[in-house]
XYZ file of C-alpha atoms in Angstrom:
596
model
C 96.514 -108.428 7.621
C 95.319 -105.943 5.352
C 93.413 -108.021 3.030
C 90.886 -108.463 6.123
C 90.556 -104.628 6.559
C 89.953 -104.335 2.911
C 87.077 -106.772 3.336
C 85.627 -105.144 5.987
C 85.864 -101.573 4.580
C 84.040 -103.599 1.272
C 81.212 -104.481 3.273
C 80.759 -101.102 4.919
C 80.936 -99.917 1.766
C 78.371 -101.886 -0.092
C 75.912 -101.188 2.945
C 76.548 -97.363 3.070
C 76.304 -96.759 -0.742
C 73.570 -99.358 -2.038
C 71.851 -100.505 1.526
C 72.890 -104.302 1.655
C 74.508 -106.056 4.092
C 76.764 -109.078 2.429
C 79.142 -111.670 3.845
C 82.653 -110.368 3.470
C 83.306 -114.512 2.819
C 81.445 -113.460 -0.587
C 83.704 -111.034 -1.876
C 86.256 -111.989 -4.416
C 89.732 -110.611 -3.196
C 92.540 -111.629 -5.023
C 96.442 -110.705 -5.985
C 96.449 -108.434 -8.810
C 97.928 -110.360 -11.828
C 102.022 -109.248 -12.434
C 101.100 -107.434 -15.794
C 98.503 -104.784 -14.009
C 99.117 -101.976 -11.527
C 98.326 -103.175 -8.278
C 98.382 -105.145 -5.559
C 95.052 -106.583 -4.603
C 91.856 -106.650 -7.342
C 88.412 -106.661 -5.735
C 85.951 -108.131 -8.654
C 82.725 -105.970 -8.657
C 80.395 -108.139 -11.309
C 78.512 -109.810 -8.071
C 77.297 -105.940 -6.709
C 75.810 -104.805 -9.791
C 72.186 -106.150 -9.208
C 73.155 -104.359 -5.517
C 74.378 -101.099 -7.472
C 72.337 -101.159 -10.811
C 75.192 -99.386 -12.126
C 77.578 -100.445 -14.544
C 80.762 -102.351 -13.604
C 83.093 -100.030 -14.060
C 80.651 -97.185 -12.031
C 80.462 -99.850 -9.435
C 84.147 -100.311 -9.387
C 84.771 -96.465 -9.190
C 81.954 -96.314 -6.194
C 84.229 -98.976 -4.251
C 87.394 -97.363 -5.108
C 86.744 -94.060 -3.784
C 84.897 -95.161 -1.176
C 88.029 -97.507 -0.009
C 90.512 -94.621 -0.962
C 88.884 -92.611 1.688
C 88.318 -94.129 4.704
C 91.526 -96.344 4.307
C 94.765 -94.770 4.802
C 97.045 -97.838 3.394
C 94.937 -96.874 -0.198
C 96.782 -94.979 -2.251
C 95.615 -95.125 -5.359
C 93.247 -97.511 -7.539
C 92.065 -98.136 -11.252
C 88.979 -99.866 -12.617
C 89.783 -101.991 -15.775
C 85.778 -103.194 -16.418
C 84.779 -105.152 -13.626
C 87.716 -105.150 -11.763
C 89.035 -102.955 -9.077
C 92.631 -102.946 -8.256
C 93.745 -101.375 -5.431
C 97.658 -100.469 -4.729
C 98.674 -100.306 -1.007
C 100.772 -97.033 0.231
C 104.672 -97.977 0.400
C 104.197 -96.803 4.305
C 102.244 -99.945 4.731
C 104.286 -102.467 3.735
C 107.632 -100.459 5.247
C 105.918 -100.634 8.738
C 105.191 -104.565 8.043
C 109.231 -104.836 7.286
C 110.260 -103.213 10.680
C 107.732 -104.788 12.903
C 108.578 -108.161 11.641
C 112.006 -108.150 10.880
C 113.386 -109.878 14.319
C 110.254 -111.736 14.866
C 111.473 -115.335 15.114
C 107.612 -116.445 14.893
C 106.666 -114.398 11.647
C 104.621 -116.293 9.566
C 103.869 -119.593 11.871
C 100.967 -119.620 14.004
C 100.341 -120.386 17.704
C 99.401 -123.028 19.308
C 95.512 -123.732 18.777
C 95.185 -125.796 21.834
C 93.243 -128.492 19.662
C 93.495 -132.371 19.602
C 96.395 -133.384 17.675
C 96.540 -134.938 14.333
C 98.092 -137.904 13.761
C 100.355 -137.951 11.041
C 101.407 -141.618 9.189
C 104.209 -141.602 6.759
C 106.996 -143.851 5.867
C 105.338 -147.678 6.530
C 108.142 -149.745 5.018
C 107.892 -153.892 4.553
C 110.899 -155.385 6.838
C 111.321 -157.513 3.669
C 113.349 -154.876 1.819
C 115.211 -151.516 1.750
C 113.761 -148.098 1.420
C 113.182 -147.265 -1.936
C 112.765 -143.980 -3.919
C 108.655 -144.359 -3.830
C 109.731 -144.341 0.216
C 111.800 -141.372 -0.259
C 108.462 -139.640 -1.751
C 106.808 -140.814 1.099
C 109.387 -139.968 3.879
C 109.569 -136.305 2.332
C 105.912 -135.683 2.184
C 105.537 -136.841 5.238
C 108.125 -135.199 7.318
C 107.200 -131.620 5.392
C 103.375 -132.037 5.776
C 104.306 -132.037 9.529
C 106.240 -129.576 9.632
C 103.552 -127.381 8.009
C 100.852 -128.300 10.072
C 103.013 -127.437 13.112
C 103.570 -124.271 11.624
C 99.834 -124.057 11.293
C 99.331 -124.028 15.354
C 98.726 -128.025 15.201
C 100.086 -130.277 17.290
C 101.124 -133.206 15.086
C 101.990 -137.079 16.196
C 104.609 -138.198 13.650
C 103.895 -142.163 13.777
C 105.425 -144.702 11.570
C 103.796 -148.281 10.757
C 105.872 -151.324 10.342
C 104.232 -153.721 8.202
C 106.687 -156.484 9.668
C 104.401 -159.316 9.192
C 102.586 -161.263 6.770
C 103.248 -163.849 3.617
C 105.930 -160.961 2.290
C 107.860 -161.206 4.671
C 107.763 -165.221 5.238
C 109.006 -165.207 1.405
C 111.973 -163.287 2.814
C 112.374 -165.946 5.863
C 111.972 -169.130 3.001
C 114.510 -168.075 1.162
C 116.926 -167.267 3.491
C 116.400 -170.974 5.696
C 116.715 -172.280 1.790
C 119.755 -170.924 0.401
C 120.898 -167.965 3.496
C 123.686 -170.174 4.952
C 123.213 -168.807 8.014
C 125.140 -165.461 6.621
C 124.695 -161.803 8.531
C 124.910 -158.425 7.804
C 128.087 -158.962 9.817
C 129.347 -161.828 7.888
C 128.672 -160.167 4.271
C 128.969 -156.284 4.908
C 125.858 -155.819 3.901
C 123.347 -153.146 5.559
C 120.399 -155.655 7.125
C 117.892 -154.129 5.289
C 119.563 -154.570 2.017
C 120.202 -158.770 2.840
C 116.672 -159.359 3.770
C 115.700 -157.836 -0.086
C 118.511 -159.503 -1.388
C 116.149 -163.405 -0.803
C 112.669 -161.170 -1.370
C 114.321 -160.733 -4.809
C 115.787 -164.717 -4.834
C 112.408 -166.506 -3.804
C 110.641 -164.542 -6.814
C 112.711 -165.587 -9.107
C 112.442 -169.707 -8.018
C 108.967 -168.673 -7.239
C 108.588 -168.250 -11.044
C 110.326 -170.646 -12.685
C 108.582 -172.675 -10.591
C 105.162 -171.312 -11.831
C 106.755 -171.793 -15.554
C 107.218 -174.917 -14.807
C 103.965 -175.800 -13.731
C 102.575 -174.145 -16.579
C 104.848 -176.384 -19.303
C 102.649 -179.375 -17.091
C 99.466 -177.906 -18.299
C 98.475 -175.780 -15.237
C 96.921 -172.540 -15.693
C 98.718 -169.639 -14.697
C 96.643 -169.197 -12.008
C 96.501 -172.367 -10.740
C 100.380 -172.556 -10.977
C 100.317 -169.440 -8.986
C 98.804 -170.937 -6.273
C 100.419 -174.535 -6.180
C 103.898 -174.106 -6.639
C 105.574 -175.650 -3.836
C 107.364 -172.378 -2.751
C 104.623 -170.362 -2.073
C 102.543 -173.368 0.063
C 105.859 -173.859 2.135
C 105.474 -169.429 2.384
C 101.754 -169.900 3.523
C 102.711 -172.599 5.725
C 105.388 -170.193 7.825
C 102.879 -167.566 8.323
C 100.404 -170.213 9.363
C 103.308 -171.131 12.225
C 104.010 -167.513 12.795
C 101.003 -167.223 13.993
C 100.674 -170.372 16.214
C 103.387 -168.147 17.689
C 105.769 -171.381 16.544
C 109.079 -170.802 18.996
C 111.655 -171.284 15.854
C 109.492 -169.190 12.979
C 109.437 -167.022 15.576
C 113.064 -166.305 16.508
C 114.154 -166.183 12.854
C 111.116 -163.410 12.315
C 112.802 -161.490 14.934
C 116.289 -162.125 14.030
C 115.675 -160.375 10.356
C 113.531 -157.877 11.422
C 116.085 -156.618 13.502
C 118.650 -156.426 10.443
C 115.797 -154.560 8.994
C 115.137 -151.800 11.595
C 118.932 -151.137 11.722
C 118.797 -150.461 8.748
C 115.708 -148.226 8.326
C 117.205 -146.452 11.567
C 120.526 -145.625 9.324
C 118.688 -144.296 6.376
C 116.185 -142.479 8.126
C 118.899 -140.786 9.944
C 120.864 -139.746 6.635
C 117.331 -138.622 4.933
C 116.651 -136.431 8.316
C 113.276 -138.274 9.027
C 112.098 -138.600 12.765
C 108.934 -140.345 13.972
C 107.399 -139.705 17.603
C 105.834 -143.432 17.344
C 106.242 -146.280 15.630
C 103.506 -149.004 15.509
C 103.970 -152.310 14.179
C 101.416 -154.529 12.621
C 102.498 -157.921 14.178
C 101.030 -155.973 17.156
C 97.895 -154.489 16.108
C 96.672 -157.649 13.930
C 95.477 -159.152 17.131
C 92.897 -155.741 18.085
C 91.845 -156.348 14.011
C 91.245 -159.656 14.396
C 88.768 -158.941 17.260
C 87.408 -155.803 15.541
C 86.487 -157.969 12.897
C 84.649 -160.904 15.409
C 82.815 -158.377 16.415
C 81.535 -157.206 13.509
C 80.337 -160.389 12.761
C 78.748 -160.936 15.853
C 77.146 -156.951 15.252
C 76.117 -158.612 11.855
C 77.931 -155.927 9.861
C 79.840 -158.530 8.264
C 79.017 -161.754 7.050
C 80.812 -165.209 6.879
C 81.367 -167.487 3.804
C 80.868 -171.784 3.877
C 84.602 -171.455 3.862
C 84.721 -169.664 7.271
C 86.043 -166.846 5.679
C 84.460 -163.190 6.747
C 83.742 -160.364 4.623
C 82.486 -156.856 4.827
C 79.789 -156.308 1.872
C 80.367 -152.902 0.598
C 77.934 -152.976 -2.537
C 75.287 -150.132 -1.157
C 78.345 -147.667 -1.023
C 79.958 -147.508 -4.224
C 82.263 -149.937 -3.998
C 82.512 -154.164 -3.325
C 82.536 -157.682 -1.137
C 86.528 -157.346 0.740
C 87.932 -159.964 2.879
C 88.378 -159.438 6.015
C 90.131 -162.604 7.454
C 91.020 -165.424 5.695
C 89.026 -169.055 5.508
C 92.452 -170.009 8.111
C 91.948 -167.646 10.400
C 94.916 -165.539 9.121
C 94.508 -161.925 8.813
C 94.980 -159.339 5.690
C 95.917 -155.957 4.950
C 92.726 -154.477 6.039
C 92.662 -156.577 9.222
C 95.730 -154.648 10.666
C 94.540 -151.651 9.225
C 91.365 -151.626 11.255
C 93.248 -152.323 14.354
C 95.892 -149.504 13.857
C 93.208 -147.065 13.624
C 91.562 -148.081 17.000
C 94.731 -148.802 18.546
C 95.785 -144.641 17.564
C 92.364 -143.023 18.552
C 92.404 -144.723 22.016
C 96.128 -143.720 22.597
C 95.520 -139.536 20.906
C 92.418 -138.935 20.942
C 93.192 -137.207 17.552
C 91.359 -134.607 15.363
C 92.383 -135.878 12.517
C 94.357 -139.369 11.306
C 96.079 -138.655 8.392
C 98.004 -141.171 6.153
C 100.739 -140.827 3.241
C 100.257 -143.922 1.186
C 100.271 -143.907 -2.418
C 97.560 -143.538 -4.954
C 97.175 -147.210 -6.021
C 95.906 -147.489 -2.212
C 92.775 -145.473 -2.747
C 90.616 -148.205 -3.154
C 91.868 -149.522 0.226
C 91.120 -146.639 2.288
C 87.918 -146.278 1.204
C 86.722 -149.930 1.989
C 88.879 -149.005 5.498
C 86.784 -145.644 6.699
C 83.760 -147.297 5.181
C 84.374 -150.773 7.162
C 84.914 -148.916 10.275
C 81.803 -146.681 9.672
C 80.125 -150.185 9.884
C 81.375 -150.719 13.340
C 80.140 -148.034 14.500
C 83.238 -145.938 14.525
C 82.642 -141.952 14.537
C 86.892 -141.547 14.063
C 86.067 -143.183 10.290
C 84.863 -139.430 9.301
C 88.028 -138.346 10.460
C 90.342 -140.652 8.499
C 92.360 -138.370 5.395
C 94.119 -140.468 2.993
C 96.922 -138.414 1.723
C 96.919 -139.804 -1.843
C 100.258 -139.277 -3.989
C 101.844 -140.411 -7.148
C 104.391 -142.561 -8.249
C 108.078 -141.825 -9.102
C 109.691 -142.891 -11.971
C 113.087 -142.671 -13.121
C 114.271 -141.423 -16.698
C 114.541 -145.402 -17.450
C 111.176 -146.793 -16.561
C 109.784 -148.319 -13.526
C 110.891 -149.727 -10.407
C 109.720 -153.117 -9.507
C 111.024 -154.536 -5.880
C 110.405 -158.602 -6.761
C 112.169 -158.189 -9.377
C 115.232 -156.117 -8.235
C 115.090 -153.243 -9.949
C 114.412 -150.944 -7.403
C 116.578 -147.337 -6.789
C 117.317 -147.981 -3.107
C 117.163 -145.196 -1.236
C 120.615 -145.308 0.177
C 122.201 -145.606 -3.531
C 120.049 -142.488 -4.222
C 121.930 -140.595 -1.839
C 125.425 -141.703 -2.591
C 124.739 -140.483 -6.150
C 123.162 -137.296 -4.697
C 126.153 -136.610 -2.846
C 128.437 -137.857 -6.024
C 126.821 -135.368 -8.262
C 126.942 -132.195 -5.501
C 130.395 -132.837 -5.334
C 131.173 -133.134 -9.125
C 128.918 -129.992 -9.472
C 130.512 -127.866 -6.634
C 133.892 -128.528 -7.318
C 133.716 -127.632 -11.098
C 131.893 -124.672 -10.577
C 134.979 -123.879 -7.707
C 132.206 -123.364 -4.688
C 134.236 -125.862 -2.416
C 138.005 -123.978 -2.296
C 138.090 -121.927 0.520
C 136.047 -125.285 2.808
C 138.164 -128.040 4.422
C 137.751 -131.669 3.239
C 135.447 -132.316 6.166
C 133.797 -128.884 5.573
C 133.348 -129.707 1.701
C 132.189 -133.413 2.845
C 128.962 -131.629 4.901
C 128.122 -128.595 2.022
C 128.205 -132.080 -0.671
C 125.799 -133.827 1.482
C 123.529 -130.684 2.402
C 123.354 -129.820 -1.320
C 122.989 -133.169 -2.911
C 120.066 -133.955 -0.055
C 118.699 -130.247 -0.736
C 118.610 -131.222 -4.196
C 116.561 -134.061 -3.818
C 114.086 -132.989 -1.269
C 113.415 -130.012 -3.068
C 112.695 -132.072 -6.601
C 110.226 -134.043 -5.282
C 108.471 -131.595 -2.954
C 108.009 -128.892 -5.418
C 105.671 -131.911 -7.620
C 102.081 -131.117 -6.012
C 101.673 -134.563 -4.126
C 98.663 -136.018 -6.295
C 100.796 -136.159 -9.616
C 103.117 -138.718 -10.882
C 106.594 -137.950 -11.377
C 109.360 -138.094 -13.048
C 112.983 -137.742 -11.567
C 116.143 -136.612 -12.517
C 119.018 -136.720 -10.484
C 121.675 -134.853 -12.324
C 118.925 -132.498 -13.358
C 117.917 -131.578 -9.792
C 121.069 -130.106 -8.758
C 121.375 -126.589 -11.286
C 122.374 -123.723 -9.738
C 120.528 -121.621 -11.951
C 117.079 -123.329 -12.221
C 114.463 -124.329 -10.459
C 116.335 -126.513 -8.053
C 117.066 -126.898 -4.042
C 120.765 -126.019 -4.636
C 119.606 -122.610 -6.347
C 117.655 -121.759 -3.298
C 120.091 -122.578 -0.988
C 123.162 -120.773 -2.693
C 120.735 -117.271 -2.732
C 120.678 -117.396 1.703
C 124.489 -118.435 1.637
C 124.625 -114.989 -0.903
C 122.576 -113.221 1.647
C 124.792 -113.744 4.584
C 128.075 -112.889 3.007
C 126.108 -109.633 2.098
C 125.052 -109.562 5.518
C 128.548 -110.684 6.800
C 130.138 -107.320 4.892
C 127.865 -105.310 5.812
C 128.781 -106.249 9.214
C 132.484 -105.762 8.688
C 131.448 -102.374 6.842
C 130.138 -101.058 9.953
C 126.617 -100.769 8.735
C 124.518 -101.162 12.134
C 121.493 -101.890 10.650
C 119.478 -103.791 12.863
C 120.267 -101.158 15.441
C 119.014 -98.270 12.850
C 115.844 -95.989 13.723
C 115.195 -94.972 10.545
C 111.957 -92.994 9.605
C 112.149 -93.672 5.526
C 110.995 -90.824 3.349
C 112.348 -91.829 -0.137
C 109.490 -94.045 -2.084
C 110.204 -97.512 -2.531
C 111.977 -99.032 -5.851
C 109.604 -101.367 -7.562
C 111.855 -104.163 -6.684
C 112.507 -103.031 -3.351
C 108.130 -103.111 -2.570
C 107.631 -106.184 -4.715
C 110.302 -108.070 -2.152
C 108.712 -106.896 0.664
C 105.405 -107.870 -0.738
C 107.019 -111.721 -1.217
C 107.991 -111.343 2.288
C 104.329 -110.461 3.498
C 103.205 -113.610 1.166
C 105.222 -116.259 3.570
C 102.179 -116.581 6.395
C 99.237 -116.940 3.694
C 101.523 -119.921 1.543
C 102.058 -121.852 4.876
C 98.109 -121.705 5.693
C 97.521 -122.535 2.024
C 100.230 -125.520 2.228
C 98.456 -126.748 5.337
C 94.660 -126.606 3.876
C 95.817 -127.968 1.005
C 98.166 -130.654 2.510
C 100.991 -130.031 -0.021
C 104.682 -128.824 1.073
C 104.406 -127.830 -3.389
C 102.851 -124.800 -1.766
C 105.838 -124.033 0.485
C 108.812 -124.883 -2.248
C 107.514 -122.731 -5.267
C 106.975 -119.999 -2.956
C 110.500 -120.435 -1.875
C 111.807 -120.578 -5.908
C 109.719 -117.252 -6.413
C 110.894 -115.342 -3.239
C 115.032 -116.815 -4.077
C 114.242 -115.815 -7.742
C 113.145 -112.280 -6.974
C 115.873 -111.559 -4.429
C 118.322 -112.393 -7.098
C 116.978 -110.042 -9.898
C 116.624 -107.373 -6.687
C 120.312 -108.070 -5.525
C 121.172 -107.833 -9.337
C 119.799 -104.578 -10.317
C 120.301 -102.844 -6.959
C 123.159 -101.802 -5.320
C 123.161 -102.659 -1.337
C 126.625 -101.387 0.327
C 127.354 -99.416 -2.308
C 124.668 -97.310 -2.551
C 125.110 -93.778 -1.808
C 122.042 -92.884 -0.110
C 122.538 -94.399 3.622
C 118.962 -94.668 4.422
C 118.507 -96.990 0.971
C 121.605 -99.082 2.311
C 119.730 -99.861 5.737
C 116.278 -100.675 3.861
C 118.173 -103.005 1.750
C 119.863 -104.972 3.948
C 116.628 -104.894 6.193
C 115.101 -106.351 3.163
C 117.687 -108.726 2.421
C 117.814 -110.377 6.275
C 114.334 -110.437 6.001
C 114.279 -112.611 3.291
C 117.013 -114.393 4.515
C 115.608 -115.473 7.397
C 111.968 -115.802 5.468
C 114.420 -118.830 2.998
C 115.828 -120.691 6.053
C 111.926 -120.750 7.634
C 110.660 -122.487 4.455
C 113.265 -124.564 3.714
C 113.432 -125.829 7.071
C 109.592 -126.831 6.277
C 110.527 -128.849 3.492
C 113.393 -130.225 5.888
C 115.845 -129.235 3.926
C 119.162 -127.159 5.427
C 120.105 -123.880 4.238
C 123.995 -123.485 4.174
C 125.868 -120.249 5.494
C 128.515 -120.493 2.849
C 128.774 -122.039 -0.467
């Protein structure tokens, strides 16, 4: 990489010239900005006590210093403290030709480390995916896909909070008012009935709360006696006395549930290498938690309730395990984590929950720092906002939740409405047209909420995600199906490019180097994207390198240029940045069409 040489020849410099040896780690390298002449700016202001000279003396001492012992220099200007340096077109046209058939450009090897353990998805089995899943799903899947791409090796792992007093609100109102109906019996997907009674006991649950209320209860104390939610209370207490009938229904609507998962997962694309599922690692948090209390990092209430006191670090008291012995969100939390370092081993445990679970892993790496733990340092909460919709919130008591299946039927709806008007789906057969709708409508949402840096909110828009001409998945993906007809007749021109030993004499076009220089960009935005844990990093780089092909395919002529050797750069350049789209699309998971 050049920007290391230029370090290096920086340091040699500032020894040779002023006597001091520095740490190139110190030196502020950096992309000149788009307005300036250059390529990379060096700022000088920290050598001046070194050079007692002015800035722009110091800047000129660099400069011709670099100029002449580096032959990829060819020319720089000083503008005050600032050094930019522009790089010989020779340098970047070697980088085209030694990389253009190398499959692995821009991903890194294997780094022979302990993996990481990846955690992304975690759905309740007392209701469908939802768009916040589809966030979470994405993030996930891409974040992997990075860090592989990084050298890592990466356990995908999915937790399936399948137990607890959510899901025995599911089970009450089904043995209430279910009627023994099926997903068979109704048509509807499994995952879809089971939310159907999560939605029906809230609403009893409440007017039996309002009801309370118009008897003079507080609305706390309604909250806690109304008759549904002891009867709710009093199935998890049975589930787990391992009661054989609680028991068989538990397993009977999971089951509805995890076909269901299994059908949208498969339509989103997502994969997992292991799923875990709390009703089995409760158990290890239980004893995690006896432990403790034996250990005396925790303490126990009159109640018999146990608690970890948290007050010396920042935060408070949290429950641990209930006054009946039945265990919370933390509990199988505690017993995950043990349960995954004994089976990996890992470097790093890293998990995609939502923001309004901060609070939550920090009382979990803090509790296990408590027992002793040395894997809590290693815990990375993966912290990401909420979506909305253009009409408010989504609430899943209450119903109003954009399922994640209905967001992909109206995905796939709105890339066909699109791609038929604007006539991109003549020449393709109904089955053909069928896969382009579905790879553009799921291109279009992937890409919306990946190119969102992970730790803001959101808002999305489903008929503005799929534009052909903005900042959009489907734009992307139409500039590589543009690049391979090009490619395609070039290939029925007889242009044997890839075949071509070509020593190029004719200096490059401005948007001929500035393509190239994209191209070089790809390995440092997938490091970036893994260090900062954010596929945002992959998907604008994607937009900029699809929007600057476009203005370069625009303004330059490929196979109808006159000069041959300018023909065979071209479409060098343009199967180089084919290939560069496909690698960082497949990164955000998202399929990059031949034709469209």
């Amino acid at each position: 990489m050049i920007e290391k040489k230029i370090l290096k020849k920086t340091v040699d410099a500032i020894k040779e010239m002023y006597g001091q040896e520095i740490n190139p780690s110190s030196i502020g390298l950096e992309k000149t900005r788009k307005e300036i002449t250059g390529d990379f700016t060096i700022v000088v202001f920290p050598f001046l006590k070194m050079s007692r000279k002015s800035p722009e003396a110091t800047a000129a001492d660099i400069g011709n210093y670099l100029q002449n012992n580096m032959n990829e220099i060819q020319s720089y200007h000083v503008i005050k403290g600032f050094l930019n340096l522009e790089i010989c077109d020779s340098y970047w046209l070697n980088f085209l030709q030694e990389n253009l058939s190398n499959d692995g450009y821009g991903f890194t090897v294997s780094r022979g480390e302990p993996p990481i353990v990846l955690e992304y998805s975690s759905p309740n089995t007392n209701k469908p995916l939802h768009l916040g899943h589809i966030r979470n799903n994405l993030l996930g899947f891409s974040l992997s896909e990075i860090l592989k791409a990084n050298g890592h090796q990466v356990i995908m792992v999915n937790l399936v909070n399948d137990r607890g007093i959510h899901i025995c609100k599911s089970m009450l109102a089904y043995i209430n008012w279910g009627n023994g109906e099926t997903p068979e019996s109704t048509g509807i997907k499994g995952d879809h009935l089971i939310g159907k009674y999560y939605v029906l006991f809230n609403k009893h649950y409440q007017e039996e709360i309002a009801e309370l209320v118009g008897q003079g209860k507080s609305q706390e104390e309604a909250e806690r006696q109304a008759p549904l939610i002891l009867e709710a209370q009093e199935i998890l207490r049975k589930w787990e006395t391992r009661d054989e009938e609680t028991i068989a229904l538990w397993q009977k609507m999971n089951g509805w549930a995890y076909e269901g998962f299994d059908q949208t997962y498969l339509r989103l694309g997502i994969v997992f290498d292991r799923t875990y599922h709390e009703s089995e690692t409760y158990l290890l948090g239980k004893k995690l938690v006896m432990e403790g209390l034996v250990k005396g990092a925790f303490y126990q209430k009159d109640d018999g309730s146990i608690w970890v006191d948290l007050k010396d670090e920042g935060l408070d008291e949290k429950l641990l395990l209930r006054a009946d012995g039945t265990s919370v969100y933390i509990t199988q939390d505690l017993g995950t984590a043990q349960l995954r370092y004994d089976d990996f081993h890992p470097a790093e445990m890293i998990y995609v929950v939502g923001n309004e679970q901060n609070y939550h892993f920090d009382v979990l790496k803090k509790t296990l720092s408590k027992l002793g733990q040395e894997f809590a340092g290693h815990i990375h909460h993966l912290s990401y906002g909420m979506v909305e919709l253009p009409h408010g919130k989504m609430k899943s008591r209450e119903g109003t939740v954009v399922d994640a299946d209905a967001l992909m039927d109206e995905m796939f709806a709105i890339a066909e409405s699109t791609t038929r008007e604007l006539g991109k789906a003549n020449e393709l057969s109904e089955k053909e047209a069928a896969q382009l709708f579905n790879t553009i409508g799921l291109g279009a949402l992937k890409y919306y909420i990946l190119k969102v840096d992970p730790k803001k909110n959101m808002l999305f828009d489903p008929v503005e995600s799929i534009d052909f001409n903005g900042n959009t998945g489907p734009f992307i993906q139409y500039t590589y199906a543009r690049i391979q007809s090009l490619l395609g007749k070039a290939n029925d021109s007889g242009f044997l490019w890839k075949d071509a030993n070509i020593s190029f004499q004719s200096p490059l076009h401005r948007l001929e180097k500035e393509t190239i220089v994209r191209l070089y960009q790809f390995h440092e935005a997938v490091i970036a994207a893994g260090n900062d844990r954010s596929p945002a990093v992959i998907a604008n780089y994607v937009y900029d390198l699809a929007k600057g092909f476009n203005q370069f395919y625009q303004e330059l002529p490929v196979l109808k240029e006159v000069d041959r050797e300018k023909v065979f750069l071209r479409l060098m350049i343009t199967h180089f940045t084919g290939e560069t789209i496909r690698k960082a699309t497949s990164l955000l998971g998202i399929q990059a069409p031949p034709r469209m």
